[in-house]
Short mmCIF file of C-alpha atoms and ligand atoms in Angstrom, two decimals:
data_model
loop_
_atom_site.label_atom_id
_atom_site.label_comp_id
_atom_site.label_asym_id
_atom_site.label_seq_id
_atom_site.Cartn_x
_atom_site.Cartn_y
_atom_site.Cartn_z
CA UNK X 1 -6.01 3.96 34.11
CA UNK X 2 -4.14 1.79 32.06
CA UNK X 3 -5.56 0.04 28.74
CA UNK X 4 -5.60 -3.67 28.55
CA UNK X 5 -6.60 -5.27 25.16
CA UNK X 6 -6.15 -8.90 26.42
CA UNK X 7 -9.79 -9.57 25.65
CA UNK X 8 -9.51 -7.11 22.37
CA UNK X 9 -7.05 -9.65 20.99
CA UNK X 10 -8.78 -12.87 22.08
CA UNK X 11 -11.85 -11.69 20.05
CA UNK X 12 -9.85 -10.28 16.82
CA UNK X 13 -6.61 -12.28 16.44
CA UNK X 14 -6.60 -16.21 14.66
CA UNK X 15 -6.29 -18.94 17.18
CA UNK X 16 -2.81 -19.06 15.41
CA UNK X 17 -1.66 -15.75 16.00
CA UNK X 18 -3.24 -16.14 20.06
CA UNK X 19 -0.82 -19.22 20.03
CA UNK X 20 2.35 -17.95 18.71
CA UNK X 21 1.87 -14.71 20.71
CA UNK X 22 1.78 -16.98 23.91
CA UNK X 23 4.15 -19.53 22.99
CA UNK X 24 6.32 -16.23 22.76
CA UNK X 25 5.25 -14.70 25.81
CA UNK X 26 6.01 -17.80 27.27
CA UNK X 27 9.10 -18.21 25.93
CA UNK X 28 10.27 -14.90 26.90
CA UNK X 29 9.32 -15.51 30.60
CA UNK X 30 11.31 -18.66 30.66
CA UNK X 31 14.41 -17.09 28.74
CA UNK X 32 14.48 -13.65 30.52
CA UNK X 33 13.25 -11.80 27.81
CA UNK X 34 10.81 -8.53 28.02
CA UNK X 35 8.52 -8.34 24.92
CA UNK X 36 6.22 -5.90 23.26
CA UNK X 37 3.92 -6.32 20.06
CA UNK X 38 4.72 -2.69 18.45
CA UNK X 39 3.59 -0.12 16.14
CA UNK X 40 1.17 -0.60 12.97
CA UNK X 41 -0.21 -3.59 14.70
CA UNK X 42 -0.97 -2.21 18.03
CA UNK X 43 -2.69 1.04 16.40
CA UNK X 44 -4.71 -1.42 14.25
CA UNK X 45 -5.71 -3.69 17.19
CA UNK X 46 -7.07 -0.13 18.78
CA UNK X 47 -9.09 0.79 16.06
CA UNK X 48 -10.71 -2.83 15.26
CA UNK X 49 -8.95 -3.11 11.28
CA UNK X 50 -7.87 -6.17 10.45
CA UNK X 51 -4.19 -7.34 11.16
CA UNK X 52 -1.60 -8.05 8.61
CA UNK X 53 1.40 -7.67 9.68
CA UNK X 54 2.68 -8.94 12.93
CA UNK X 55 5.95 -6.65 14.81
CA UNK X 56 7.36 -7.72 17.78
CA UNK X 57 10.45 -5.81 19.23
CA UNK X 58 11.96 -7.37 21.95
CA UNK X 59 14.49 -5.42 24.99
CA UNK X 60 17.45 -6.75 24.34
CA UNK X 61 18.76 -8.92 21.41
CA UNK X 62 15.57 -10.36 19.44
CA UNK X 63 17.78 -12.69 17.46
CA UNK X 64 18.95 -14.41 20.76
CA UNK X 65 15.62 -14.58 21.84
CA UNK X 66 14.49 -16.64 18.13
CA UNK X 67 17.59 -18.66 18.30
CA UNK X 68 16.64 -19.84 21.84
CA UNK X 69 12.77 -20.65 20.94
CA UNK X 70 13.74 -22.02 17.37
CA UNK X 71 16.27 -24.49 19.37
CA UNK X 72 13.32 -25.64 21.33
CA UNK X 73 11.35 -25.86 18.35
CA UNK X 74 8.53 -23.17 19.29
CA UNK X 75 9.09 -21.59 15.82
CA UNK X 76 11.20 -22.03 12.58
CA UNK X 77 13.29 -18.95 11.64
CA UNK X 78 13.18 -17.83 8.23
CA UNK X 79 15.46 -14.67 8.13
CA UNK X 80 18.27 -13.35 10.49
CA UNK X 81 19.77 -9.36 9.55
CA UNK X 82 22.15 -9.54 11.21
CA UNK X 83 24.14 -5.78 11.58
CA UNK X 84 20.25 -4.97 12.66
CA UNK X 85 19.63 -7.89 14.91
CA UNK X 86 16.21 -8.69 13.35
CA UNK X 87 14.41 -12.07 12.68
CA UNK X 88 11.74 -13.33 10.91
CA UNK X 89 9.97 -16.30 12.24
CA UNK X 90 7.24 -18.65 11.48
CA UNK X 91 5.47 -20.56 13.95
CA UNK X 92 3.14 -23.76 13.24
CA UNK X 93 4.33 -23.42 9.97
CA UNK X 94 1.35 -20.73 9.77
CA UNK X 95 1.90 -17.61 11.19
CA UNK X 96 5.01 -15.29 10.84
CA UNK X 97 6.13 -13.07 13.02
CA UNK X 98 9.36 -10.22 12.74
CA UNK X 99 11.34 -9.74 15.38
CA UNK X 100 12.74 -6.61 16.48
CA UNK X 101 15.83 -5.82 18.80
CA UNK X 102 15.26 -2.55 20.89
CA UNK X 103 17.40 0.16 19.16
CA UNK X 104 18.03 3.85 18.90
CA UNK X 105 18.84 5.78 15.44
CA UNK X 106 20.48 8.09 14.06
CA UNK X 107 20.20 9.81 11.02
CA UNK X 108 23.68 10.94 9.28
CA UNK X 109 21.79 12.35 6.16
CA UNK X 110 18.71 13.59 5.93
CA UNK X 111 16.31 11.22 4.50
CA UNK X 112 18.30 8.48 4.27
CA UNK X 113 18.27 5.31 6.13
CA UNK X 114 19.11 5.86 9.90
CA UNK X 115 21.85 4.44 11.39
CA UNK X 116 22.05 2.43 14.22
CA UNK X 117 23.60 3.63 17.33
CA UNK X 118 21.97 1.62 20.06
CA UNK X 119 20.88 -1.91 19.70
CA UNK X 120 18.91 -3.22 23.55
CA UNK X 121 17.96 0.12 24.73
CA UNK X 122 14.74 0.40 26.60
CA UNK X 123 11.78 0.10 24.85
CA UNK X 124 11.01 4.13 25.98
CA UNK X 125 14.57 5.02 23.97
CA UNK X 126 13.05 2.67 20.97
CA UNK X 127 9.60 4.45 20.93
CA UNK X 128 11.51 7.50 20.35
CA UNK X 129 12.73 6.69 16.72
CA UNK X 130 9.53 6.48 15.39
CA UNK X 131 7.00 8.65 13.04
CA UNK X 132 4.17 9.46 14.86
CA UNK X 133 2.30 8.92 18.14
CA UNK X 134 -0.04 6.66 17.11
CA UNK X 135 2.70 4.28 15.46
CA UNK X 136 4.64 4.48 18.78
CA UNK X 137 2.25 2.51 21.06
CA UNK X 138 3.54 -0.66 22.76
CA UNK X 139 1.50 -3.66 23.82
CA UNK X 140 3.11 -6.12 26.76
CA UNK X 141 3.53 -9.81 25.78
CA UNK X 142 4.74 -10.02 28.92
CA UNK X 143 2.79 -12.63 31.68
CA UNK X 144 2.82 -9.96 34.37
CA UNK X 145 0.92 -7.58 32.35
CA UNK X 146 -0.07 -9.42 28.84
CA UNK X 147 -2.34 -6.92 26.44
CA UNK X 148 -1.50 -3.74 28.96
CA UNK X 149 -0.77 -1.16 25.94
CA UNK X 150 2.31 1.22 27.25
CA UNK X 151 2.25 5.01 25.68
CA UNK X 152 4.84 7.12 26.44
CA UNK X 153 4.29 9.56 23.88
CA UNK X 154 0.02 9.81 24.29
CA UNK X 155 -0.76 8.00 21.33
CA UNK X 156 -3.76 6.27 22.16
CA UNK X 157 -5.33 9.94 22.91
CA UNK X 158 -4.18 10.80 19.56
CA UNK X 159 -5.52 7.63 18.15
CA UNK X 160 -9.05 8.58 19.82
CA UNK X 161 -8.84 12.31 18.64
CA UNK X 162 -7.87 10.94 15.03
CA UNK X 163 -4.42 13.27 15.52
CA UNK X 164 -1.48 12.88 13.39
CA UNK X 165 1.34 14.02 15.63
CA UNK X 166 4.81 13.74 15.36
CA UNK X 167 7.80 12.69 18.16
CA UNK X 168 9.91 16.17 17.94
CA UNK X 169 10.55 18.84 16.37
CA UNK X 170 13.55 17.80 14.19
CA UNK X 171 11.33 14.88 12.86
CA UNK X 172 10.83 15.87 8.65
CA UNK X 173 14.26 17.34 8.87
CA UNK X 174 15.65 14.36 9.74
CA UNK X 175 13.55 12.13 8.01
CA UNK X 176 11.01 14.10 5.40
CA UNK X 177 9.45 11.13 4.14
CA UNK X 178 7.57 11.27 7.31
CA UNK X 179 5.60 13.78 5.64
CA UNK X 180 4.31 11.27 2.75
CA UNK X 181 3.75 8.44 5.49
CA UNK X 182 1.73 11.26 7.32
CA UNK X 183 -0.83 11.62 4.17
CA UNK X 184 -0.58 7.82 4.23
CA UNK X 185 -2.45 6.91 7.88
CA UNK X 186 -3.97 10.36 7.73
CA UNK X 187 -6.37 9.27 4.71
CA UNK X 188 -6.82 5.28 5.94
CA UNK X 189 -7.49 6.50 9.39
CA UNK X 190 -9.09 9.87 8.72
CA UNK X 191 -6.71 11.54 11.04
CA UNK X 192 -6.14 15.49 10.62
CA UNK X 193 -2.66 16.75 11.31
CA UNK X 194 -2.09 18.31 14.93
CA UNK X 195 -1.47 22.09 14.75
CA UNK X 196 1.96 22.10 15.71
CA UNK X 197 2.57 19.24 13.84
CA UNK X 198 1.23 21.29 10.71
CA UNK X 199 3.78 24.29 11.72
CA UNK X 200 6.30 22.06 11.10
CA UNK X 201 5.43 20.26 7.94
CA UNK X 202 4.54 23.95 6.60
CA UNK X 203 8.10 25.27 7.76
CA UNK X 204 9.94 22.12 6.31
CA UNK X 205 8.15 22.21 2.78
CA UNK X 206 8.77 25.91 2.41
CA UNK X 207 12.14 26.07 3.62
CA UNK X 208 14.22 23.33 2.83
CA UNK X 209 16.13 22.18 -0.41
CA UNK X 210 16.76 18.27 -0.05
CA UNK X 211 18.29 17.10 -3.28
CA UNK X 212 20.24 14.98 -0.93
CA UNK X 213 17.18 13.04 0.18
CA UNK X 214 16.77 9.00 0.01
CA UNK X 215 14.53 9.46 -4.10
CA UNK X 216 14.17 5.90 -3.69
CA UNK X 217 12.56 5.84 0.06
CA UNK X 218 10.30 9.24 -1.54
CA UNK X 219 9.44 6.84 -4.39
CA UNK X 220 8.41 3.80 -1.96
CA UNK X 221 6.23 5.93 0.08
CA UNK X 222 4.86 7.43 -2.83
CA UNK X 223 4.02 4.20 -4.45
CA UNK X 224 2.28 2.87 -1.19
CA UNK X 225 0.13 5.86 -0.33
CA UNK X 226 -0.74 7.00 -3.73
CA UNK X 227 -1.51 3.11 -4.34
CA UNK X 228 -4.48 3.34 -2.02
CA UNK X 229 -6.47 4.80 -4.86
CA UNK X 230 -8.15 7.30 -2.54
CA UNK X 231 -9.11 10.67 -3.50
CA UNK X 232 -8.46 12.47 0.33
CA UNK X 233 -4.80 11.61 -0.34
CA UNK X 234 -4.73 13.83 -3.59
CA UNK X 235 -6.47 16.47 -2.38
CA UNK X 236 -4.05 16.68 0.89
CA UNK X 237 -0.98 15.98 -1.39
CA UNK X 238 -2.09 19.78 -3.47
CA UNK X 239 -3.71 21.64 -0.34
CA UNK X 240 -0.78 20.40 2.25
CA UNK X 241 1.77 21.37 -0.63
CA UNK X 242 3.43 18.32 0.09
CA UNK X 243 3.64 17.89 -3.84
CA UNK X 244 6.56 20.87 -3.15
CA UNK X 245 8.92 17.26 -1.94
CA UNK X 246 8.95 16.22 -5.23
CA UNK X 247 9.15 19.63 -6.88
CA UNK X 248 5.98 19.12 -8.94
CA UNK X 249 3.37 21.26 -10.08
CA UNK X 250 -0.37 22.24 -8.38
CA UNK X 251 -2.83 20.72 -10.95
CA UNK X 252 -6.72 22.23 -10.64
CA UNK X 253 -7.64 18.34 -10.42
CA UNK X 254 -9.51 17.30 -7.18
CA UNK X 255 -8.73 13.42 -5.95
CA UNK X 256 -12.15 12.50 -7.04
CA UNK X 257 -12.40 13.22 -10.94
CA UNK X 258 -8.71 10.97 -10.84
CA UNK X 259 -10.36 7.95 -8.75
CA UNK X 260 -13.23 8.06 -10.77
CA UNK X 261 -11.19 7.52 -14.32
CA UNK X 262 -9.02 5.05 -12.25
CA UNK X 263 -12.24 3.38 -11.30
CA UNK X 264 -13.70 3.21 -14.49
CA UNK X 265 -10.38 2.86 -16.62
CA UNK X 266 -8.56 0.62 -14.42
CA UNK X 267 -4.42 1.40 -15.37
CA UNK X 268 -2.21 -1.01 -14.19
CA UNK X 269 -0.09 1.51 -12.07
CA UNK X 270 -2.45 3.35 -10.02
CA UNK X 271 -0.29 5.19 -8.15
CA UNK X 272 1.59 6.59 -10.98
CA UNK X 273 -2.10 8.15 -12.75
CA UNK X 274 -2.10 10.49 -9.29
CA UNK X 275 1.21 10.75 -9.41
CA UNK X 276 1.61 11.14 -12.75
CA UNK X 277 -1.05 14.91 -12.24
CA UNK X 278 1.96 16.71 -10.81
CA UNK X 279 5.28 15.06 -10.79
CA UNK X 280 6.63 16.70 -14.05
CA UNK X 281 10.38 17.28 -13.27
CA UNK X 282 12.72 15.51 -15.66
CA UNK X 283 15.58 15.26 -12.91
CA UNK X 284 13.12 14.15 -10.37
CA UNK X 285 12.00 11.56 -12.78
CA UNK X 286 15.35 10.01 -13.09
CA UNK X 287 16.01 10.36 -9.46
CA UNK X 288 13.14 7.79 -9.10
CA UNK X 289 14.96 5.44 -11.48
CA UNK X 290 11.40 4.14 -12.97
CA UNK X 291 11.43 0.98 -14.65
CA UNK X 292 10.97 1.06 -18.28
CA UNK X 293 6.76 0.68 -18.39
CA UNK X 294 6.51 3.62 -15.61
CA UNK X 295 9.31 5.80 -17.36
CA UNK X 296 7.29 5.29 -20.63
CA UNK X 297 3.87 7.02 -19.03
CA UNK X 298 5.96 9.98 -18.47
CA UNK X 299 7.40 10.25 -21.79
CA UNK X 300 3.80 9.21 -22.98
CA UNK X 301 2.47 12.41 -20.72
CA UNK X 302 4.91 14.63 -22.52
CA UNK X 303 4.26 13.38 -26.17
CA UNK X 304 0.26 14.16 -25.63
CA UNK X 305 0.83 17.59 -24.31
CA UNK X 306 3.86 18.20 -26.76
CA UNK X 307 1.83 17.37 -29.94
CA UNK X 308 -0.78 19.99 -31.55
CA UNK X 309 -4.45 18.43 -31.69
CA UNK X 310 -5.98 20.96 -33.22
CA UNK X 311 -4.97 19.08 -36.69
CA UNK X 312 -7.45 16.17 -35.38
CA UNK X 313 -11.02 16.23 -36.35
CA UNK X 314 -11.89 12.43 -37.42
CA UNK X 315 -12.31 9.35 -34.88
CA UNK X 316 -9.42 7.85 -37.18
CA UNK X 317 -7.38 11.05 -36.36
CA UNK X 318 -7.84 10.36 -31.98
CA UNK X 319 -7.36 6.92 -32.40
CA UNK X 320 -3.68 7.09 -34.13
CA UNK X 321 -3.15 9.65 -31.77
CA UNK X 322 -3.74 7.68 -28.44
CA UNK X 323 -2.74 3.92 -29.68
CA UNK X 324 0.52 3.65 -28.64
CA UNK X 325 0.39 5.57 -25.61
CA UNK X 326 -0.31 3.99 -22.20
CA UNK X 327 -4.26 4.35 -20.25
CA UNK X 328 -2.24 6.23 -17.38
CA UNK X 329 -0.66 9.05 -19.56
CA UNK X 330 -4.30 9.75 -21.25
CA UNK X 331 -5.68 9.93 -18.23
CA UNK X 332 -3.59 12.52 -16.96
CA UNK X 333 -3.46 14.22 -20.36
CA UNK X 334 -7.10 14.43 -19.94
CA UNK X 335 -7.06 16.00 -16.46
CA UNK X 336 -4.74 18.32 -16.96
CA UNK X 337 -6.16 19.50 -20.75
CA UNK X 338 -9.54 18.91 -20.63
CA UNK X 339 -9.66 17.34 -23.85
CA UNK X 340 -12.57 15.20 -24.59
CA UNK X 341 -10.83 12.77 -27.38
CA UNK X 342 -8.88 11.29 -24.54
CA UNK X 343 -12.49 10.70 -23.14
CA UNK X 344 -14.12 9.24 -26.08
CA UNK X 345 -10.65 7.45 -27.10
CA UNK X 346 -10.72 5.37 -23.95
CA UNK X 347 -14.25 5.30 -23.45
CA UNK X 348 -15.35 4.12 -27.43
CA UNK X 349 -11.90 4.02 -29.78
CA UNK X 350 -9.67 2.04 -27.83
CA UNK X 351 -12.32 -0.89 -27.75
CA UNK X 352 -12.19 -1.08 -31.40
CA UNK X 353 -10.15 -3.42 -33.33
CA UNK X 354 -10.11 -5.10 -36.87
CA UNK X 355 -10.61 -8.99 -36.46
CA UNK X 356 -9.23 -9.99 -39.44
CA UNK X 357 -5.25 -10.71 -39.46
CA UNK X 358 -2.78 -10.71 -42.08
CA UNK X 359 -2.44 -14.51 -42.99
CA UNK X 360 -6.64 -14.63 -43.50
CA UNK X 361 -5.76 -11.18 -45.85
CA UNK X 362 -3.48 -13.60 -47.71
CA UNK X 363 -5.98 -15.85 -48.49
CA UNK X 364 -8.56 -13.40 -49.74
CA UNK X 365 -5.46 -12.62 -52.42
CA UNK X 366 -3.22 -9.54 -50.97
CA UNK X 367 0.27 -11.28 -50.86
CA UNK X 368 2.65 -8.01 -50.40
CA UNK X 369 3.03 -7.04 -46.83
CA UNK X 370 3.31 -3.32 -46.93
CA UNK X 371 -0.14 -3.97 -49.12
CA UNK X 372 -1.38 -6.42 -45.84
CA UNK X 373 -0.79 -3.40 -43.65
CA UNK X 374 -2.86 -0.54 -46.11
CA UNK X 375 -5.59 -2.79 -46.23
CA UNK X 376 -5.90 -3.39 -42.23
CA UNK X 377 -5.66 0.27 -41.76
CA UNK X 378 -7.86 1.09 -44.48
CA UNK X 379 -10.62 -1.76 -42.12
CA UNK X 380 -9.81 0.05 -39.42
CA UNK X 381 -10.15 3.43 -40.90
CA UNK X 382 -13.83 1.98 -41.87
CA UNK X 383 -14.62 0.63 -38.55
CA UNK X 384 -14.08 3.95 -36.88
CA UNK X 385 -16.02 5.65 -38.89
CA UNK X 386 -19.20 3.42 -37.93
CA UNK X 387 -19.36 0.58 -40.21
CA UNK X 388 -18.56 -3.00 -40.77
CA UNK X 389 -19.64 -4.25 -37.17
CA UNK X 390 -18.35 -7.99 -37.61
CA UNK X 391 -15.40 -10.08 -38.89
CA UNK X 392 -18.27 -11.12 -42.21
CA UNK X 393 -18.28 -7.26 -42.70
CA UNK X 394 -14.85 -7.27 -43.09
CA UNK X 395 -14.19 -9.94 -45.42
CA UNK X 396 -16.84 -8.51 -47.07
CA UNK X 397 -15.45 -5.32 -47.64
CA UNK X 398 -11.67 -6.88 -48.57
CA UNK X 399 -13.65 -8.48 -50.96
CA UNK X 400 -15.02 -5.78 -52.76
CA UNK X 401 -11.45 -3.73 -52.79
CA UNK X 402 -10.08 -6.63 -54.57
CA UNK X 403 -12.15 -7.39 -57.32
P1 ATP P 1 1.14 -0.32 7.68
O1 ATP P 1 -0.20 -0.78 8.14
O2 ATP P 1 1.10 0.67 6.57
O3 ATP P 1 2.12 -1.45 7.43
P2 ATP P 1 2.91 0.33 9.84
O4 ATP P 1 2.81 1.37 10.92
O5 ATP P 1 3.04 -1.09 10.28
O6 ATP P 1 1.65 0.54 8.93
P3 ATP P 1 5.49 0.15 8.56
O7 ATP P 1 5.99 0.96 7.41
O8 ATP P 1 5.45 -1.32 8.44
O9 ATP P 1 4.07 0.76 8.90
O10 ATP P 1 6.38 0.53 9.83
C1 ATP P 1 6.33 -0.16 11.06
C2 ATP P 1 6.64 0.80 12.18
O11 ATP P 1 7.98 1.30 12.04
C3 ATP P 1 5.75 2.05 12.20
O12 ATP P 1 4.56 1.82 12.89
C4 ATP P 1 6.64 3.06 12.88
O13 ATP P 1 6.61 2.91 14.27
C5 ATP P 1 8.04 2.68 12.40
N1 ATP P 1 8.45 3.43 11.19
C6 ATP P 1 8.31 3.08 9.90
N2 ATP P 1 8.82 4.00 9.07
C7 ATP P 1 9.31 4.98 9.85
C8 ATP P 1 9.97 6.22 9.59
N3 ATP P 1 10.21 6.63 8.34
N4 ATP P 1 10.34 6.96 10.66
C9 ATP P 1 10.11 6.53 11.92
N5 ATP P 1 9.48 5.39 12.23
C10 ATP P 1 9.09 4.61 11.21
#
């Protein structure tokens, strides 16, 4: 029997969205058009999550079918690609919508973007370019059949079985970063990978070299699914040896000791703290072209591990050793060592800092400037040790090294 999720949508879309999805549907019966929503948003209506993103992919050419509603001013557009024929549209200046054309791909290198070879092929031929069943699932827009989800590959099945399945057999060969997008919807949805679908991952990640692949697609995908902060997707990155992509190491670190520090530490670039437990390849590195902050927690990784601590036994000692280097590479440092100064650095240390500044110094008499910065080290020195516990203490104490 077929699944209908007319009422589905009428009780968890906006008004808004209802409206522009039947001023479309609409629209498409008047111009000829056949329209489906697609992918991420049809899975999502399925499973009752909330809706973000809204895909439409139309049979045919969807920038034709914009042009024609944006001439009779059902919706504004806002972008046109056109080698791709895709639009982006907004309608009631509220919701926006992108617009699809049917298409079939092809991919010349492994990895990289696919090219087009088909632009208005059947929606069937479109479903077939896809990741994974349950991203492949159509939903009619169409007045005939409006909500009637079509599933040519058994997603919804999939979807209720919480299966990750892929299209083919060739799919990580032609397009490994499939295998990151897997850990992705496999953690948010709590989907296990199908057996075959495993074979296949398994016989990709052990066999293939792919210094050719897309680093900046791997680094994307990365960034989004490690971004989730969730400790499944680190476990699955070790046990799933999917960490063998990116050439990096198998850390004894389970997902939850690294949420728990991101949790309680909270470093600007989550993503890069997980990432950051087994990515250790210097060419890898620079294939990911980090910008200079996330380049800087690797180098800061590398410093911490480089450098002996067993020459460290005061609080002064841990402090001058972590200052400079950034809350995601001590993290790691600590996971990966053990060492509890990183622990009582970011958890005590780092909080500590001498109030008084170098023009009140002046005042209190010390003029030279290499003299200024002694005399705030020698406060801070003091401070880390336990004592002077206000700004009065430390006057104080300037006071009594000057007389
Ligand atoms: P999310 O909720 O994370 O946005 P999504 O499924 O909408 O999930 P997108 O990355 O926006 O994810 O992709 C939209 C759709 O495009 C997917 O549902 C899938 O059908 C297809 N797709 C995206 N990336 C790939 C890929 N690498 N290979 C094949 N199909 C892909």
């Amino acid at each position: 029997m077929s699944l209908n999720l007319k009422e589905k949508m009428e009780n968890s879309l906006s008004k808004d969205v209802l409206k522009a999805l039947e001023d479309c549907s609409t629209a498409a019966g008047d111009y000829g058009f056949k329209i489906y929503l697609i992918g991420g948003v049809v899975r999502d209506l399925i499973l009752g999550k909330e809706i973000f993103d809204i895909d439409i992919t139309v049979q045919g050419n969807a920038t034709d079918f914009c042009h024609k509603m944006a001439d009779k001013k059902i919706c504004k557009i806002l972008q046109v690609q056109n080698d791709l024929k895709t639009s982006k549209a907004i309608f009631q200046n509220k919701v926006e919508i992108d617009f699809a054309s049917t298409r079939q791909e092809f991919y010349p290198r492994r990895g990289h973007l696919p090219v087009v070879v088909r632009i208005g092929c059947t929606l069937e031929e479109d479903v077939y370019r896809r990741d994974f069943t349950i991203n492949s699932l159509a939903l009619s827009l169409n007045e005939r059949n409006f909500g009637e989800i079509i599933d040519y590959v058994g997603g919804v099945e999939d979807l209720k079985n919480k299966k990750l399945k892929v299209l083919h057999d060739n799919s990580f060969n032609e397009d490994p970063t499939r295998i990151i997008r897997g850990l992705k919807f496999a953690a948010r949805f709590n989907l296990h990978r199908d057996e075959h679908t495993k074979e296949l991952q398994n016989y990709y990640l052990q066999n293939s070299l792919h210094d050719d692949i897309s680093w900046s697609r791997v680094k994307s995908e990365l960034k989004q699914t490690f971004s989730l902060n969730n400790a499944r997707v680190f476990d699955m990155f070790i046990a799933n040896d999917v960490y063998k992509l990116i050439y990096g190491n198998k850390p004894d670190i389970k997902g939850l000791e690294i949420k728990a520090l991101v949790d309680k530490y909270s470093p600007e670039n989550v993503w890069l703290t997980y990432l950051g437990c087994s990515l250790n390849d210097k060419k890898i590195i620079e294939n990911f072209c980090f910008t200079r902050q996330e380049k800087k927690i690797f180098d800061d990784k590398q410093y911490l591990l480089e450098h002996d601590l067993s020459i460290i036994n005061s609080n002064y000692d841990i402090y001058k050793f972590f200052e400079k280097r950034s809350i995601e590479s001590i993290i790691i440092f600590y996971l990966l060592t053990r060492r509890k100064e990183a622990l009582i650095y970011l958890e005590k240390l780092s909080q500590i800092k001498v109030m008084v500044n170098g023009d009140e110094l002046k005042e209190l008499g010390i003029t030279d400037g290499k003299e200024i910065g002694k005399m705030l080290d020698k406060i801070l020195k003091k401070k880390l040790s336990g004592s002077l516990i206000n700004k009065a203490d430390e006057i104080e104490y300037v006071k009594s090294k000057t007389k």
